XYZ file of C-alpha atoms in Angstrom:
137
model
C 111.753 78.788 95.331
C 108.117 79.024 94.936
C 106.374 76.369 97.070
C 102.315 75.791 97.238
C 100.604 73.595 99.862
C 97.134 72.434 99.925
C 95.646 73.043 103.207
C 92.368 71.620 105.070
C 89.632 74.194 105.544
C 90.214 74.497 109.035
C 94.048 74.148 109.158
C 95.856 75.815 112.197
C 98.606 78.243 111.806
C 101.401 78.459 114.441
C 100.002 80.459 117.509
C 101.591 84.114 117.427
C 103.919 84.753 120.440
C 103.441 87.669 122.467
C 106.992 90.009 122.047
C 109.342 90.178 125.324
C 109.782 93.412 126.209
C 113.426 93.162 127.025
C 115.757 95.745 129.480
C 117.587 98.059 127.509
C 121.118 96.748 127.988
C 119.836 93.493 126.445
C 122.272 92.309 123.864
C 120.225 89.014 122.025
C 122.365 86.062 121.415
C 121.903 86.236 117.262
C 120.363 87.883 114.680
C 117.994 85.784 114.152
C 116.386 82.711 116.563
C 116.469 79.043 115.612
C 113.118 78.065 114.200
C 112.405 81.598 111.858
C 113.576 80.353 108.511
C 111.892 77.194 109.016
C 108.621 79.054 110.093
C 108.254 81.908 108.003
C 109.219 79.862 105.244
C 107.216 76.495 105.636
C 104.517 77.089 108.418
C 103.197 81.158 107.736
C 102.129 81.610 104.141
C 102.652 84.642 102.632
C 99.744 84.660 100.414
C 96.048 82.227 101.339
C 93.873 81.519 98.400
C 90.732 80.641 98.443
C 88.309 79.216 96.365
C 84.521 79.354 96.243
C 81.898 77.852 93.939
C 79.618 80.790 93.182
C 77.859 82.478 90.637
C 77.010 85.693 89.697
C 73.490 85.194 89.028
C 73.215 82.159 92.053
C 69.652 82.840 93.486
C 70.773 82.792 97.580
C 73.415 85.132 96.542
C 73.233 87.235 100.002
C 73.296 83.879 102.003
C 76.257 82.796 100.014
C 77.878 85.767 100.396
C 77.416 85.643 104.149
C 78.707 82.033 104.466
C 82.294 83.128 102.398
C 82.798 86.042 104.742
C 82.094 84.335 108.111
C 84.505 81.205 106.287
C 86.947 84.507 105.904
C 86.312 86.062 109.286
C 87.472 82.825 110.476
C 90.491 82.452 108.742
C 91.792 85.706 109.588
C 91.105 85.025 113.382
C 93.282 81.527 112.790
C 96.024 83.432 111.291
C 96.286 86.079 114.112
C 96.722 89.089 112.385
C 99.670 87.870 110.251
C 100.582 89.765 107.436
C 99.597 86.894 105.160
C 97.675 88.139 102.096
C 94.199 86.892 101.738
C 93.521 86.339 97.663
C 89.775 84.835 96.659
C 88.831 83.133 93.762
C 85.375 82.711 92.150
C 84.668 79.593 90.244
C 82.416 80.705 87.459
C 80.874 77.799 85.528
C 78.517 79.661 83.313
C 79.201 81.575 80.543
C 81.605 84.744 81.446
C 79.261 88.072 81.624
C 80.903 90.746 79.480
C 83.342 92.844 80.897
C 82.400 96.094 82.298
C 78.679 94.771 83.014
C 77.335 96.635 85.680
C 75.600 93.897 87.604
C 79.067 91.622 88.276
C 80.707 94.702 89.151
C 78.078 95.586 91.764
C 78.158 92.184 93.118
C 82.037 92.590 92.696
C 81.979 95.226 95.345
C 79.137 93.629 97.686
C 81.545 90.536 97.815
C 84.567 92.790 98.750
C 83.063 94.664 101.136
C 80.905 91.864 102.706
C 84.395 89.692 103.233
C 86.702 92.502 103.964
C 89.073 92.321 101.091
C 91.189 94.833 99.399
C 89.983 96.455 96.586
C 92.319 95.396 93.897
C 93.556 91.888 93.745
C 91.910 90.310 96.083
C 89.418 88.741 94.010
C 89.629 86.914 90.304
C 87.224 85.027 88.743
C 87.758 81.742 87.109
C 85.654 81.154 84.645
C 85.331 77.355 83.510
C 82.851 75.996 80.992
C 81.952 72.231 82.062
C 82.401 73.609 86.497
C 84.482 72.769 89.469
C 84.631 69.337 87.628
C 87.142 70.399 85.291
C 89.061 71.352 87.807
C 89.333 67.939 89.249
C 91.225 66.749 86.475
């Protein structure tokens, strides 16, 4: 099953254990230990999305920019190097720019590179007409 959970911005993850390094005729007790389904199932997520209220053509673009990668930077460092996949979203409220046009794709890329994401899908763009309001509901 599929499950989503709506997290605080600065939820903490379980802490990552450093691995035994165990003698060589060390035969473990089970496959697996106690707690691993539960954890890797309900505690580490396998994919963090994020959302962010920003425009293509908002004015403080760089200092935008800046605060989403230091919020990113610090969500990596609270995940410890997991290999959760970090996904962002862009909420667009004005009018979608045509694909293709060379000025979202640059700022595409700036975005990417400034936060350290992958190059393909990592980020999506949500465009909504009436803003983050709709969202609400």
């Amino acid at each position: 099953p599929l499950r989503f959970a709506l997290l605080e911005r600065d939820h903490s993850f379980p802490a990552r254990k450093e691995r035994t390094k165990w003698p060589d005729n060390y035969v473990p007790p089970g496959i697996l230990k106690r707690n691993w389904m539960n954890k890797h199932r309900n505690l580490i997520p396998a994919c963090v999305v994020v959302f962010f209220d920003l425009e293509w053509d908002d004015g403080n673009w760089v200092g935008r920019e800046a605060e989403c990668a230091t919020y990113l930077a610090e969500l990596r460092e609270r995940m410890q190097a997991r290999n959760s996949k970090v996904v962002v979203v862009l909420i667009q409220g004005n009018t979608q720019l045509p694909p293709g046009d060379p000025f979202a794709e640059e700022r595409a890329i700036s975005f990417r590179r400034a936060c350290g994401l992958e190059a393909k899908n990592s980020l999506f763009i949500l465009p909504v007409s009436d803003g983050p309001a709709q969202l609400k509901g």
